[in-house]
Structures are given as structure tokens and as C-alpha cells.
């Protein structure tokens, strides 16, 4: 599975930790930036990720800003994107089963690293349930 990751300065530290963690497991997270703690704008970071997911360059992605809110709003303005802020294990599972979420979002200043790993592992290993949920996610893009 091709996975991309991107963060603004508020999510930079968590992004770096996740990249290092998954690299140890042989899982490459393609880093779309930002590449330092210098202040930058989350809408532009979200745009890079949504382009990667919609083009197929990445099958899924992780987006991080300080709270996870701004970057969620930005990503979800793009048709075809379903970005889900993961804040517990059930939400991580349901975001895939019910919403077929194609981007996982974290608040870098709110989220413990260990929890982010737990939630993203559930997210990436859970399949979309289809059925009635297929109709509902279709309605999002009408
Ligand atoms: C940046 O200071 C912060 O506003 C941003 O990372 C994010 O939390 C916005 O929603």
C-alpha cells in the first residue's frame, strides 16, 4: 500500500516520529512536507496530499496540523476526499468501515505518538464495509 504523509509546522514533530516508526517496519511513508518547523499554511499542505490521493500516487495518507481541524477542513473541501480525524480506536475502524476514509488526520499538538500509531494501524488494516455505506459516500460527491 502506497502511503503518503504531510503536516504543517504544528504536525511536523509527529510526522517525523511516524516516518521513523514505520521505516523500522519496512513501511515507507512518502513525505510530502513540510520539511522543517518553520511556520507554513495548512491549506497548501492539504492540497499536496489531496492531489496525491486523487491521482493514485498514494492510496491513503496521513495529514497532521496542530489540532487536526484546519487540515481536515481543507482536505474535505476537495471532492472525492474523505479525511477523518482519528481520536480513538473505534473511530479509526469506523472511519474505514462506514466512511471509506482515504486520509487519516491527527492533531500533532493533541495526540500522543503511541496512540497515533495504534489508530493508524487499525485504519490501514480495516476494509470498507460497502452496502448501505456505499450509497451514503456516493451522496457526498453529488
Ligand atoms: C498552526 O499554528 C495551527 O493553527 C495549525 O496547525 C492547525 O492547528 C490549524 O487548524
Coordinates of C-alpha atoms and ligand atoms in Angstrom, one line a residue:
X1 CA 0.0 0.0 0.0
X2 CA 1.4 3.4 -1.0
X3 CA 1.1 5.8 1.9
X4 CA 1.8 9.5 1.9
X5 CA 2.2 11.8 4.9
X6 CA 2.2 15.6 5.2
X7 CA 2.0 18.1 8.0
X8 CA 2.2 21.8 8.7
X9 CA 4.6 23.0 11.4
X10 CA 2.1 22.1 14.1
X11 CA 2.3 18.5 13.0
X12 CA 5.9 18.3 12.0
X13 CA 7.2 16.5 15.1
X14 CA 4.6 13.8 15.0
X15 CA 5.1 13.4 11.2
X16 CA 8.9 12.8 11.7
X17 CA 8.2 10.2 14.5
X18 CA 5.7 8.3 12.4
X19 CA 8.0 8.2 9.4
X20 CA 10.8 6.8 11.6
X21 CA 8.5 4.3 13.3
X22 CA 7.1 2.9 10.1
X23 CA 10.6 2.8 8.4
X24 CA 11.7 0.4 11.1
X25 CA 8.8 -1.9 10.0
X26 CA 9.9 -1.6 6.3
X27 CA 6.9 0.7 5.6
X28 CA 7.7 3.8 3.6
X29 CA 5.6 6.9 4.2
X30 CA 6.2 9.2 1.3
X31 CA 6.9 12.6 2.8
X32 CA 5.1 15.5 1.1
X33 CA 6.3 18.1 3.6
X34 CA 6.6 20.3 5.4
X35 CA 10.3 19.7 5.9
X36 CA 11.1 22.0 8.9
X37 CA 9.4 23.5 11.9
X38 CA 9.2 26.9 10.1
X39 CA 5.6 28.2 10.0
X40 CA 3.6 27.3 6.9
X41 CA 0.0 27.2 5.8
X42 CA -2.0 24.0 6.3
X43 CA -4.4 24.5 3.3
X44 CA -1.4 24.2 0.9
X45 CA -0.1 21.1 2.7
X46 CA -3.6 19.6 2.5
X47 CA -3.7 20.3 -1.2
X48 CA -0.5 18.4 -1.9
X49 CA -2.0 15.4 -0.1
X50 CA -5.4 15.5 -1.8
X51 CA -3.7 15.7 -5.2
X52 CA -1.5 12.6 -4.3
X53 CA -4.6 10.6 -3.2
X54 CA -6.8 11.6 -6.1
X55 CA -4.1 10.9 -8.7
X56 CA -3.4 7.5 -7.3
X57 CA 0.2 8.4 -6.4
X58 CA -0.9 7.5 -2.8
X59 CA -3.6 5.0 -1.9
X60 CA -4.0 6.6 1.5
X61 CA -2.4 9.4 3.5
X62 CA -1.8 10.9 6.9
X63 CA -2.4 14.6 7.4
X64 CA -1.3 16.4 10.6
X65 CA -1.7 20.0 11.8
X66 CA -1.7 21.3 15.3
X67 CA -5.3 20.4 16.2
X68 CA -6.2 18.3 13.1
X69 CA -9.1 20.6 12.5
X70 CA -7.8 23.1 9.9
X71 CA -6.2 20.4 7.7
X72 CA -9.3 18.3 7.9
X73 CA -11.4 21.2 6.8
X74 CA -9.0 22.0 3.9
X75 CA -8.8 18.3 2.7
X76 CA -12.6 17.7 2.9
X77 CA -13.3 20.6 0.6
X78 CA -11.9 18.5 -2.2
X79 CA -14.4 16.3 -4.0
X80 CA -13.5 12.6 -3.6
X81 CA -11.6 13.2 -0.4
X82 CA -12.9 11.7 2.9
X83 CA -10.4 12.8 5.6
X84 CA -11.1 11.5 9.1
X85 CA -9.8 12.9 12.4
X86 CA -8.8 9.8 14.4
X87 CA -9.1 10.2 18.1
X88 CA -9.8 6.7 19.3
X89 CA -9.6 3.1 18.1
X90 CA -13.3 2.7 17.3
X91 CA -13.3 5.9 15.2
X92 CA -10.2 4.6 13.3
X93 CA -12.1 1.4 12.4
X94 CA -15.4 3.1 11.6
X95 CA -13.8 5.8 9.5
X96 CA -12.8 3.0 7.1
X97 CA -15.8 0.6 7.5
X98 CA -18.5 3.3 7.2
X99 CA -16.9 6.3 5.6
X100 CA -14.2 4.6 3.4
X101 CA -12.0 7.4 4.6
X102 CA -9.0 7.9 2.3
X103 CA -7.0 10.2 4.6
X104 CA -6.3 9.8 8.3
X105 CA -5.9 13.0 10.3
X106 CA -4.2 13.7 13.6
X107 CA -3.7 16.8 15.8
X108 CA 0.0 16.9 16.3
X109 CA -0.3 19.0 19.5
X110 CA -3.2 16.9 20.8
X111 CA -2.2 13.4 20.0
X112 CA 0.2 11.0 21.7
X113 CA 2.6 9.4 19.3
X114 CA 1.8 5.8 20.5
X115 CA -2.0 6.4 20.1
X116 CA -1.5 7.8 16.6
X117 CA 0.3 4.6 15.7
X118 CA -2.4 2.4 17.2
X119 CA -5.2 4.3 15.4
X120 CA -3.4 4.4 12.0
X121 CA -2.6 0.7 12.2
X122 CA -6.3 0.0 12.7
X123 CA -7.2 2.5 9.9
X124 CA -4.8 1.0 7.3
X125 CA -5.8 -2.6 8.1
X126 CA -9.6 -2.1 8.0
X127 CA -11.6 -2.5 4.8
X128 CA -14.7 -0.5 3.7
X129 CA -17.9 -2.4 4.6
X130 CA -19.8 -1.3 1.4
X131 CA -23.5 -1.9 1.4
X132 CA -25.6 1.0 2.6
X133 CA -22.4 3.0 3.2
X134 CA -21.6 2.9 -0.5
X135 CA -24.8 4.9 -1.2
X136 CA -24.0 7.4 1.5
X137 CA -20.5 8.1 0.5
X138 CA -21.7 8.4 -3.1
X139 CA -24.2 11.1 -1.9
X140 CA -21.2 13.2 -0.6
X141 CA -20.0 13.8 -4.1
X142 CA -23.3 14.5 -5.8
Ligands
LIG1 C1 -0.8 26.4 13.4 O1 -0.4 27.2 14.4 C2 -2.2 25.8 13.7 O2 -3.2 26.8 13.6 C3 -2.5 24.7 12.7 O3 -1.5 23.7 12.9 C4 -3.8 24.0 12.9 O4 -4.0 23.6 14.3 C5 -5.0 24.6 12.4 O5 -6.1 24.1 12.5

